[in-house]
Short mmCIF file of C-alpha atoms and ligand atoms in Angstrom, two decimals:
data_model
loop_
_atom_site.label_atom_id
_atom_site.label_comp_id
_atom_site.label_asym_id
_atom_site.label_seq_id
_atom_site.Cartn_x
_atom_site.Cartn_y
_atom_site.Cartn_z
CA MET C 219 -38.17 3.85 -20.50
CA ALA C 220 -34.57 4.92 -20.99
CA TRP C 221 -35.10 7.45 -18.22
CA LEU C 222 -35.93 4.65 -15.79
CA ALA C 223 -32.94 2.53 -16.78
CA LYS C 224 -30.71 5.55 -16.45
CA SER C 225 -32.05 6.33 -12.98
CA LEU C 226 -31.75 2.68 -11.83
CA ASN C 227 -28.19 2.49 -13.08
CA SER C 228 -27.11 5.57 -11.18
CA SER C 229 -25.37 5.16 -7.85
CA LEU C 230 -28.67 6.04 -6.13
CA GLY C 231 -30.64 3.70 -8.34
CA LYS C 232 -28.41 0.72 -7.53
CA LYS C 233 -28.97 1.41 -3.85
CA LEU C 234 -32.72 1.65 -4.36
CA LEU C 235 -32.73 -1.72 -6.09
CA MET C 236 -30.69 -3.16 -3.21
CA ALA C 237 -33.21 -1.75 -0.74
CA ILE C 238 -36.37 -2.91 -2.52
CA THR C 239 -35.08 -6.47 -3.14
CA GLY C 240 -33.76 -6.55 0.44
CA LEU C 241 -37.12 -5.55 1.92
CA PHE C 242 -38.83 -8.14 -0.27
CA LEU C 243 -36.44 -10.83 1.02
CA ILE C 244 -37.15 -9.64 4.57
CA SER C 245 -40.87 -10.22 4.02
CA PHE C 246 -40.05 -13.71 2.80
CA LEU C 247 -38.00 -14.40 5.91
CA LEU C 248 -41.00 -13.53 8.03
CA VAL C 249 -43.25 -15.99 6.21
CA HIS C 250 -40.58 -18.71 6.16
CA CYS C 251 -39.83 -18.34 9.84
CA SER C 252 -43.46 -18.27 10.94
CA LEU C 253 -44.25 -21.41 8.98
CA ASN C 254 -41.19 -23.31 10.24
CA ALA C 255 -41.96 -22.24 13.79
CA LEU C 256 -44.90 -24.66 13.63
CA ILE C 257 -42.41 -27.41 14.44
CA PHE C 258 -42.26 -25.99 17.98
CA LEU C 259 -45.88 -27.10 18.46
CA ASN C 260 -44.25 -30.50 19.09
CA ASP C 261 -47.05 -32.34 17.39
CA GLY C 262 -44.77 -34.65 15.47
CA GLY C 263 -44.68 -32.27 12.56
CA VAL C 264 -48.38 -32.56 11.64
CA ALA C 265 -49.12 -28.81 11.45
CA PHE C 266 -45.72 -28.10 9.84
CA ASN C 267 -46.19 -30.77 7.16
CA GLU C 268 -49.64 -29.39 6.35
CA GLY C 269 -48.18 -25.90 5.96
CA ALA C 270 -45.36 -27.25 3.81
CA GLU C 271 -47.86 -29.14 1.70
CA PHE C 272 -49.83 -25.93 1.19
CA MET C 273 -46.76 -23.91 0.26
CA GLY C 274 -45.64 -26.58 -2.11
CA THR C 275 -48.88 -26.88 -3.99
CA ASN C 276 -50.67 -23.49 -3.93
CA PRO C 277 -50.31 -21.89 -7.39
CA ILE C 278 -49.97 -18.38 -6.00
CA ILE C 279 -47.24 -19.43 -3.65
CA ARG C 280 -45.47 -21.31 -6.41
CA THR C 281 -45.59 -18.20 -8.59
CA MET C 282 -44.24 -16.12 -5.70
CA GLU C 283 -41.44 -18.64 -5.43
CA ILE C 284 -40.26 -17.65 -8.86
CA VAL C 285 -40.50 -13.96 -7.97
CA LEU C 286 -38.58 -14.75 -4.84
CA PHE C 287 -35.73 -16.38 -6.78
CA ALA C 288 -35.72 -13.41 -9.18
CA GLY C 289 -35.53 -10.98 -6.23
CA LEU C 290 -32.76 -13.00 -4.64
CA LEU C 291 -30.72 -13.11 -7.84
CA LEU C 292 -31.26 -9.36 -8.38
CA HIS C 293 -30.11 -8.67 -4.79
CA ILE C 294 -26.98 -10.79 -5.35
CA TYR C 295 -26.25 -9.28 -8.77
CA ASP C 296 -26.72 -5.71 -7.56
CA GLY C 297 -24.69 -6.37 -4.41
CA LEU C 298 -21.80 -7.82 -6.38
CA ARG C 299 -21.92 -4.95 -8.82
CA LEU C 300 -21.89 -2.36 -6.04
CA TRP C 301 -19.15 -4.16 -4.20
CA LEU C 302 -16.88 -4.31 -7.26
CA GLU C 303 -17.56 -0.72 -8.33
CA ASN C 304 -17.18 0.70 -4.88
CA LYS C 305 -13.94 -1.14 -4.37
CA SER C 306 -12.52 0.43 -7.51
CA LYS C 307 -13.22 3.95 -6.25
CA ARG C 308 -10.20 3.81 -3.89
CA PRO C 309 -7.37 2.31 -5.97
CA VAL C 310 -4.67 3.16 -3.40
CA ALA C 311 -5.63 1.83 0.00
CA TYR C 312 -4.97 3.65 3.27
CA ALA C 313 -2.04 2.28 5.28
CA LYS C 314 -4.03 2.70 8.46
CA VAL C 315 -7.79 2.68 8.87
CA ASP C 316 -9.61 3.13 12.13
CA GLY C 317 -13.02 2.02 10.98
CA ALA C 318 -14.33 1.25 14.43
CA ALA C 319 -14.09 4.95 15.29
CA ASN C 320 -16.88 5.93 12.93
CA SER C 321 -19.00 2.90 11.92
CA LYS C 322 -20.09 -0.60 12.90
CA TRP C 323 -18.06 -3.49 11.54
CA TYR C 324 -21.11 -5.25 10.11
CA SER C 325 -22.19 -2.14 8.20
CA ARG C 326 -18.79 -2.23 6.49
CA SER C 327 -18.95 -6.03 5.87
CA MET C 328 -22.22 -6.46 4.05
CA GLY C 329 -20.49 -8.01 1.03
CA LEU C 330 -18.67 -10.54 3.25
CA LEU C 331 -21.80 -11.33 5.26
CA GLY C 332 -23.80 -11.64 2.03
CA THR C 333 -21.21 -14.06 0.56
CA LEU C 334 -21.39 -16.22 3.67
CA LEU C 335 -25.19 -16.18 3.45
CA LEU C 336 -25.02 -17.21 -0.21
CA LEU C 337 -22.78 -20.16 0.59
CA PHE C 338 -25.10 -21.17 3.40
CA LEU C 339 -28.09 -20.75 1.14
CA ILE C 340 -26.65 -23.16 -1.49
CA LEU C 341 -26.31 -25.78 1.22
CA HIS C 342 -29.71 -25.00 2.60
CA LEU C 343 -31.41 -25.21 -0.77
CA LYS C 344 -29.68 -28.53 -1.41
CA HIS C 345 -30.93 -29.80 1.93
CA PHE C 346 -34.58 -28.81 1.75
CA TRP C 347 -35.67 -27.07 -1.43
CA TYR C 348 -34.14 -29.65 -3.72
CA PHE C 349 -35.63 -32.38 -1.53
CA SER C 350 -39.18 -31.11 -1.51
CA ARG C 351 -39.43 -29.63 -5.00
CA LEU C 352 -37.30 -31.74 -7.30
CA THR C 353 -37.78 -35.19 -5.83
CA GLU C 354 -40.98 -37.05 -5.24
CA GLY C 355 -40.13 -37.46 -1.61
CA LEU C 356 -43.14 -35.85 0.01
CA GLU C 357 -45.52 -38.85 0.09
CA ASP C 358 -43.89 -41.29 2.42
CA HIS C 359 -40.98 -39.14 3.54
CA THR C 360 -42.11 -35.79 4.88
CA LEU C 361 -40.12 -32.51 4.98
CA TYR C 362 -40.37 -32.79 8.78
CA ALA C 363 -38.72 -36.19 8.69
CA GLU C 364 -36.06 -34.78 6.40
CA MET C 365 -35.35 -32.01 8.89
CA GLN C 366 -35.01 -34.56 11.64
CA ALA C 367 -32.55 -36.55 9.55
CA VAL C 368 -30.43 -33.58 8.33
CA PHE C 369 -30.09 -32.07 11.78
CA MET C 370 -28.68 -35.23 13.32
CA ASN C 371 -25.30 -34.18 11.92
CA PRO C 372 -23.57 -31.84 14.41
CA VAL C 373 -21.47 -30.18 11.65
CA VAL C 374 -24.65 -29.23 9.82
CA VAL C 375 -26.12 -27.83 12.98
CA VAL C 376 -23.05 -25.66 13.60
CA VAL C 377 -23.08 -24.44 9.98
CA TYR C 378 -26.75 -23.51 10.29
CA VAL C 379 -26.22 -21.59 13.49
CA LEU C 380 -23.28 -19.70 11.89
CA GLY C 381 -25.50 -18.98 8.90
CA CYS C 382 -28.12 -17.55 11.21
CA ILE C 383 -25.54 -15.34 12.93
CA SER C 384 -24.45 -13.99 9.52
CA LEU C 385 -28.09 -13.35 8.74
CA GLY C 386 -28.58 -11.48 12.00
CA TYR C 387 -25.72 -9.07 11.35
CA HIS C 388 -26.71 -8.66 7.68
CA LEU C 389 -30.19 -7.68 8.80
CA LEU C 390 -28.97 -5.47 11.63
CA HIS C 391 -27.50 -3.14 9.02
CA GLY C 392 -29.71 -3.98 6.04
CA PHE C 393 -33.13 -3.48 7.60
CA SER C 394 -32.81 0.17 8.57
CA SER C 395 -30.37 0.84 5.78
CA ALA C 396 -33.03 -0.10 3.22
CA PHE C 397 -35.34 2.63 4.52
CA GLN C 398 -32.56 5.18 4.33
CA SER C 399 -31.84 4.26 0.69
CA ILE C 400 -35.50 4.62 -0.21
CA GLY C 401 -35.32 8.10 1.29
CA TRP C 402 -37.35 7.28 4.39
CA ASN C 403 -35.38 9.06 7.07
CA HIS C 404 -37.70 11.06 9.29
CA PRO C 405 -37.48 12.01 12.96
CA LYS C 406 -40.94 10.56 13.58
CA TYR C 407 -40.36 7.15 11.97
CA THR C 408 -36.66 6.43 11.93
CA PRO C 409 -36.24 5.56 15.63
CA THR C 410 -39.18 3.08 15.29
CA ILE C 411 -37.72 1.59 12.12
CA LYS C 412 -34.37 1.12 13.84
CA THR C 413 -35.96 -0.58 16.87
CA ILE C 414 -38.09 -2.91 14.76
CA GLY C 415 -35.01 -3.64 12.62
CA ALA C 416 -32.97 -4.58 15.65
CA ILE C 417 -35.71 -6.79 17.11
CA PHE C 418 -36.29 -8.46 13.74
CA SER C 419 -32.53 -9.08 13.30
CA ILE C 420 -32.34 -10.87 16.62
CA VAL C 421 -35.67 -12.68 16.83
CA ILE C 422 -35.83 -14.18 13.31
CA PRO C 423 -32.32 -15.58 13.16
CA ALA C 424 -32.59 -16.79 16.74
CA ALA C 425 -35.82 -18.64 15.88
CA PHE C 426 -34.18 -20.14 12.79
CA ALA C 427 -31.12 -21.21 14.78
CA ALA C 428 -33.32 -22.80 17.43
CA MET C 429 -34.71 -25.24 14.86
CA PRO C 430 -31.59 -27.36 14.12
CA ILE C 431 -30.58 -27.10 17.77
CA ALA C 432 -34.00 -28.34 18.90
CA PHE C 433 -33.86 -31.31 16.55
CA TYR C 434 -30.27 -32.22 17.41
CA PHE C 435 -30.98 -32.27 21.17
CA HIS C 436 -34.31 -34.04 20.69
CA LEU C 437 -36.21 -31.16 22.25
CA ILE C 438 -38.91 -31.80 19.68
CA HIS C 439 -40.03 -35.16 18.41
CA MET O 176 -1.05 23.21 30.82
CA GLU O 177 1.49 23.30 28.05
CA GLY O 178 3.62 20.22 27.57
CA HIS O 179 6.12 19.10 25.04
CA LEU O 180 6.01 16.02 22.87
CA ASN O 181 8.53 13.96 20.97
CA LEU O 182 6.82 12.26 18.02
CA THR O 183 7.51 9.96 15.14
CA LEU O 184 5.73 10.97 11.92
CA LYS O 185 5.05 8.61 9.08
CA ILE O 186 4.09 10.94 6.23
CA TRP O 187 3.07 10.05 2.68
CA ARG O 188 5.46 11.63 0.18
CA GLN O 189 4.65 11.72 -3.49
CA LYS O 190 6.26 14.00 -6.09
CA ASN O 191 3.25 14.24 -8.39
CA ALA O 192 0.22 12.38 -9.66
CA SER O 193 2.14 10.23 -12.14
CA VAL O 194 4.79 8.74 -9.85
CA ALA O 195 4.30 6.29 -7.01
CA GLY O 196 4.58 7.63 -3.47
CA LYS O 197 5.81 6.16 -0.26
CA PHE O 198 5.97 6.83 3.45
CA GLU O 199 8.87 8.72 4.99
CA THR O 200 9.57 8.68 8.67
CA TYR O 201 10.50 11.88 10.54
CA GLN O 202 11.26 12.59 14.20
CA VAL O 203 10.07 15.86 15.72
CA SER O 204 10.81 16.92 19.25
CA GLY O 205 9.74 19.60 21.68
CA ILE O 206 6.34 20.01 20.10
CA SER O 207 4.10 22.20 22.22
CA THR O 208 0.76 20.61 23.15
CA ASP O 209 -0.84 23.96 22.35
CA MET O 210 0.19 23.80 18.72
CA SER O 211 -2.30 22.86 16.07
CA PHE O 212 -1.47 19.82 13.91
CA LEU O 213 -0.66 22.13 10.98
CA GLU O 214 1.75 24.15 13.13
CA MET O 215 3.47 20.93 14.06
CA ILE O 216 3.95 20.16 10.36
CA ASP O 217 5.20 23.78 9.90
CA VAL O 218 7.90 23.05 12.51
CA LEU O 219 8.90 19.94 10.55
CA ASN O 220 8.86 21.85 7.25
CA ASN O 221 11.05 24.65 8.60
CA ARG O 222 13.63 22.06 9.53
CA LEU O 223 13.34 20.30 6.14
CA ILE O 224 13.88 23.61 4.36
CA GLU O 225 16.91 24.48 6.50
CA GLU O 226 18.33 21.06 5.74
CA GLY O 227 17.78 21.68 2.03
CA ASP O 228 15.02 19.09 1.74
CA ASP O 229 11.68 19.35 0.08
CA PRO O 230 9.02 20.42 2.65
CA VAL O 231 5.84 18.36 2.97
CA ALA O 232 3.18 19.81 0.72
CA PHE O 233 -0.25 20.15 2.36
CA ASP O 234 -3.35 22.25 1.73
CA HIS O 235 -4.44 24.89 4.21
CA ASP O 236 -5.89 28.37 4.10
CA CYS O 237 -8.00 29.79 6.92
CA ARG O 238 -6.57 27.71 9.79
CA GLU O 239 -9.77 28.41 11.68
CA GLY O 240 -11.97 25.50 10.61
CA ILE O 241 -14.02 27.21 7.92
CA CYS O 242 -12.34 26.81 4.53
CA GLY O 243 -12.13 23.02 4.40
CA MET O 244 -8.70 22.88 2.82
CA CYS O 245 -6.65 21.06 5.45
CA SER O 246 -7.21 17.50 4.22
CA MET O 247 -5.13 14.98 6.17
CA TYR O 248 -5.93 11.38 7.03
CA ILE O 249 -4.36 11.04 10.50
CA ASN O 250 -3.98 7.69 12.24
CA GLY O 251 -6.72 6.12 10.18
CA ARG O 252 -9.23 8.94 10.43
CA PRO O 253 -9.92 12.09 8.40
CA HIS O 254 -8.77 15.14 10.39
CA GLY O 255 -7.46 12.88 13.14
CA PRO O 256 -8.85 11.48 16.36
CA ASN O 257 -11.35 14.17 17.43
CA ARG O 258 -14.89 14.56 16.15
CA GLY O 259 -16.26 17.81 14.76
CA VAL O 260 -12.88 19.39 13.91
CA THR O 261 -10.72 19.98 10.89
CA THR O 262 -6.96 19.33 10.98
CA CYS O 263 -6.19 22.97 11.62
CA GLN O 264 -8.38 22.79 14.73
CA LEU O 265 -6.79 19.61 15.95
CA HIS O 266 -4.31 20.32 18.73
CA MET O 267 -1.24 18.36 19.72
CA ARG O 268 -2.65 17.81 23.22
CA SER O 269 -4.75 15.11 21.55
CA PHE O 270 -1.57 13.02 21.16
CA GLN O 271 0.73 11.22 23.56
CA ASP O 272 4.44 11.75 23.97
CA GLY O 273 6.39 9.14 21.96
CA GLU O 274 3.45 8.36 19.69
CA THR O 275 3.84 7.39 16.02
CA ILE O 276 1.44 9.33 13.86
CA THR O 277 0.59 8.20 10.32
CA VAL O 278 -0.43 10.97 7.93
CA GLU O 279 -1.92 10.18 4.51
CA PRO O 280 -3.71 12.12 1.80
CA TRP O 281 -7.43 11.58 1.09
CA ARG O 282 -7.66 8.35 -0.87
CA ALA O 283 -10.16 8.33 -3.68
CA SER O 284 -9.82 7.96 -7.41
CA ALA O 285 -11.95 11.12 -7.75
CA PHE O 286 -9.42 13.00 -5.57
CA PRO O 287 -6.06 12.39 -7.30
CA VAL O 288 -2.93 13.28 -5.33
CA ILE O 289 -1.25 16.44 -6.61
CA LYS O 290 1.70 16.30 -4.30
CA ASP O 291 2.33 14.63 -0.89
CA LEU O 292 -0.81 15.35 1.16
CA VAL O 293 -2.41 17.70 -1.40
CA VAL O 294 -5.26 16.20 -3.42
CA ASN O 295 -7.29 17.67 -6.28
CA ARG O 296 -10.83 18.20 -5.02
CA SER O 297 -12.10 20.05 -8.11
CA ALA O 298 -14.57 17.19 -8.62
CA PHE O 299 -16.62 18.86 -5.85
CA ASP O 300 -16.60 22.15 -7.79
CA ARG O 301 -17.95 20.43 -10.89
CA ILE O 302 -20.74 18.82 -8.79
CA ILE O 303 -21.73 22.29 -7.58
CA ALA O 304 -21.46 23.74 -11.09
CA ALA O 305 -23.79 21.00 -12.37
CA GLY O 306 -26.74 22.19 -10.24
CA GLY O 307 -25.83 23.72 -6.89
CA PHE O 308 -27.25 27.13 -7.72
CA VAL O 309 -30.52 28.99 -8.30
CA SER O 310 -30.99 30.87 -11.54
CA VAL O 311 -34.24 32.57 -10.58
CA ASN O 312 -33.82 36.23 -9.85
CA THR O 313 -34.28 36.54 -6.12
CA GLY O 314 -34.23 40.32 -6.22
CA ASN O 315 -32.93 42.59 -3.54
CA ALA O 316 -32.57 41.39 0.03
CA GLN O 317 -36.09 41.26 1.45
CA ASP O 318 -37.42 42.13 4.82
CA ALA O 319 -36.54 39.13 7.00
CA ASN O 320 -40.07 37.93 7.51
CA ASN O 321 -41.29 38.48 3.98
CA LEU O 322 -40.48 35.03 2.67
CA PRO O 323 -42.74 32.32 4.13
CA ILE O 324 -40.11 29.86 5.37
CA PRO O 325 -40.83 27.77 8.46
CA LYS O 326 -38.24 28.05 11.16
CA GLU O 327 -37.42 24.32 10.99
CA ASN O 328 -36.75 24.51 7.28
CA ALA O 329 -34.56 27.57 7.64
CA ASP O 330 -32.58 25.82 10.39
CA GLU O 331 -32.19 22.61 8.40
CA ALA O 332 -31.16 24.50 5.29
CA PHE O 333 -28.64 26.43 7.32
CA ALA O 334 -27.29 23.25 8.90
CA ALA O 335 -26.84 21.72 5.42
CA ALA O 336 -25.19 24.92 4.15
CA ALA O 337 -22.57 24.57 6.88
CA CYS O 338 -20.76 22.03 4.67
CA ILE O 339 -17.30 23.42 3.86
CA GLY O 340 -16.52 21.00 1.06
CA CYS O 341 -13.56 19.52 2.94
CA GLY O 342 -13.97 16.01 1.53
CA ALA O 343 -13.69 14.18 4.88
CA CYS O 344 -16.89 12.36 4.08
CA VAL O 345 -15.33 10.88 0.91
CA ALA O 346 -12.12 10.10 2.79
CA ALA O 347 -13.93 8.34 5.61
CA CYS O 348 -16.32 6.35 3.40
CA LYS O 349 -15.19 2.80 2.56
CA ASN O 350 -16.76 3.39 -0.88
CA ALA O 351 -15.23 6.84 -1.38
CA SER O 352 -18.76 8.10 -1.82
CA ALA O 353 -19.53 11.81 -2.04
CA MET O 354 -23.16 11.52 -1.08
CA LEU O 355 -22.94 13.46 2.15
CA PHE O 356 -21.38 16.42 0.39
CA THR O 357 -23.74 16.28 -2.61
CA SER O 358 -26.79 15.79 -0.44
CA ALA O 359 -25.86 18.80 1.73
CA LYS O 360 -25.61 20.93 -1.40
CA VAL O 361 -28.91 19.59 -2.77
CA SER O 362 -30.66 20.06 0.60
CA GLN O 363 -29.63 23.64 1.32
CA LEU O 364 -31.53 24.63 -1.78
CA ALA O 365 -34.31 22.02 -1.73
CA LEU O 366 -35.49 23.26 1.64
CA LEU O 367 -36.01 26.84 0.55
CA PRO O 368 -38.62 28.28 -1.79
CA GLN O 369 -36.00 29.79 -4.09
CA GLY O 370 -34.67 26.33 -4.73
CA GLN O 371 -37.97 24.83 -5.84
CA VAL O 372 -37.85 26.12 -9.38
CA GLU O 373 -34.98 23.84 -10.34
CA ALA O 374 -35.52 21.15 -7.72
CA ALA O 375 -35.97 18.25 -10.14
CA SER O 376 -33.23 19.05 -12.59
CA ARG O 377 -30.81 19.95 -9.77
CA ALA O 378 -30.93 16.55 -8.06
CA GLN O 379 -30.59 14.72 -11.39
CA ALA O 380 -27.72 16.89 -12.69
CA MET O 381 -25.71 16.81 -9.46
CA VAL O 382 -26.10 13.05 -8.98
CA ALA O 383 -25.08 12.42 -12.59
CA GLN O 384 -22.01 14.60 -12.13
CA MET O 385 -21.15 12.87 -8.86
CA ASP O 386 -21.29 9.50 -10.58
CA GLU O 387 -19.28 10.75 -13.52
CA GLU O 388 -16.49 12.01 -11.24
CA GLY O 389 -15.99 8.45 -10.02
CA PHE O 390 -17.29 8.59 -6.49
CA GLY O 391 -18.68 5.34 -5.03
CA ALA O 392 -22.21 4.49 -3.98
CA CYS O 393 -23.42 4.92 -0.41
CA SER O 394 -23.80 1.84 1.79
CA ASN O 395 -25.17 3.73 4.76
CA THR O 396 -22.33 2.96 7.18
CA GLY O 397 -22.67 6.47 8.62
CA ALA O 398 -18.86 6.99 8.68
CA CYS O 399 -19.25 10.28 6.79
CA GLU O 400 -21.65 11.76 9.32
CA ALA O 401 -19.39 10.70 12.21
CA GLU O 402 -16.29 12.24 10.64
CA CYS O 403 -17.81 15.41 9.15
CA PRO O 404 -16.31 18.43 10.92
CA LYS O 405 -19.59 20.34 10.40
CA GLY O 406 -21.94 17.64 11.69
CA ILE O 407 -23.82 17.30 8.39
CA SER O 408 -26.55 14.64 8.95
CA ILE O 409 -27.17 11.64 6.68
CA GLU O 410 -30.83 12.70 6.76
CA ASN O 411 -29.66 14.89 3.89
CA ILE O 412 -28.72 11.75 1.91
CA ALA O 413 -32.22 10.39 2.38
CA ARG O 414 -33.59 13.74 1.23
CA MET O 415 -31.39 13.67 -1.86
CA ASN O 416 -32.67 10.11 -2.59
CA ARG O 417 -36.26 11.37 -2.35
CA GLU O 418 -35.52 14.37 -4.54
CA TYR O 419 -33.77 12.22 -7.09
CA PHE O 420 -36.39 9.49 -7.40
CA SER O 421 -39.29 11.89 -7.43
CA ALA O 422 -37.45 13.77 -10.16
CA THR O 423 -36.99 10.48 -12.03
CA PHE O 424 -40.74 10.02 -12.21
CA SER O 425 -41.94 13.62 -12.47
CA SER O 426 -39.40 15.30 -14.73
CA LYS O 427 -40.23 15.75 -18.41
S1 SF4 N 224 -20.40 17.02 4.21
FE1 SF4 N 224 -19.00 17.40 5.93
S2 SF4 N 224 -17.28 16.06 5.54
FE2 SF4 N 224 -18.36 16.23 3.60
S3 SF4 N 224 -17.42 17.92 2.50
FE3 SF4 N 224 -19.14 18.80 3.65
S4 SF4 N 224 -18.20 19.45 5.60
FE4 SF4 N 224 -16.73 18.09 4.67
S1 FES N 225 -7.23 25.39 7.01
FE1 FES N 225 -9.28 26.12 6.71
S2 FES N 225 -10.47 24.54 7.61
FE2 FES N 225 -8.44 23.98 8.14
#
């Protein structure tokens, strides 16, 4: 297996790892967002709480949760490693750089966007994952009720919206970039991948951002 | 119509690889808008020589956009403000009278500065030497239609072979990555039947050499493709990724 380790530790291999873990996290976002969108049924959280109950108790989902954390940690580790290594490849910086002339700012800022997302994620896990997994709160105090309570704080709402904006830009580059790293650049598929990537990067973060906003303004009860 | 410009130049001066460099500011006047950027530097250098100063060292050879020597990072972009040209093909009509122009060498640890604007790009040669060749005997030149190569493949291989090894892709990349260059050299052979024999070992050897030389990893910003004077596409990078990973699993 030394051959595999060697390949995965090459510059191309690190990118492949970034892409695979990234696509895995994207698939998680889709599940997470669809489930949370149940709150928009405006049924007092009945459907959402049932979904949350299922996700919290189903053994397959609970196993996937461990895989998810592993994937997330790998994505963070690989990203940090690439960021540090890539930075060291230009020890003397240019005095003047016109980056906007040849690339999008968010494609050049994936490390920064990722760091913002990580900070947001720590807060987010503290709010909801810690609540539903590590305390016995689910019986009388539902996850839905917890959302209602957390999103009464306007500062939290603003932080969540900013987190979603970071997510949107991270995805806008990351989604199609992952396919390129895997080697999937083809005139027949690439335009479609780019379109789906752009739609995904707008719709998913917008749906997420709508949740705290909807609670804060009492648009759902 | 020909005009004349007065310009302020901020040029990186560095005696050799082991001493620190710094910017020097020069004024040049009466520069014809029909001059190339290199000719403008020639004018400055003539004056510096007459004044007994050390002229600005820079690489150049063909001065017609085909050798890839004229590496200069001008106003924050490799080869200056225009797309699809090298510095020797950049004309002074692309600048405004009174402008300040910043000129720096390529910045990458794999491209150490030799003097002023001259960098050592021999890392590229070593990447080529690692695998950018075919060692099968291709025999005499064949009748044009004898080899079964689809037109699209021939065109793509030719487009990849247009890479002149100038290093603008590395200079433009925030990670100082050489993937556009290396992928062009992998692709021009991977697309043709003569290149199949060594396809797997080639991708592995060239990527290993590229990493060893200290180039960064690609983050798909696309800056290389935008700044490449020969319009090399990042589709080649995806192809190199495919070649490399299939070689990882299939090679013995
Ligand atoms: S790929 Fe383009 S920018 Fe890079 S070395 Fe070749 S010609 Fe120059
Ligand atoms: S001097 Fe040959 S490409 Fe510019």
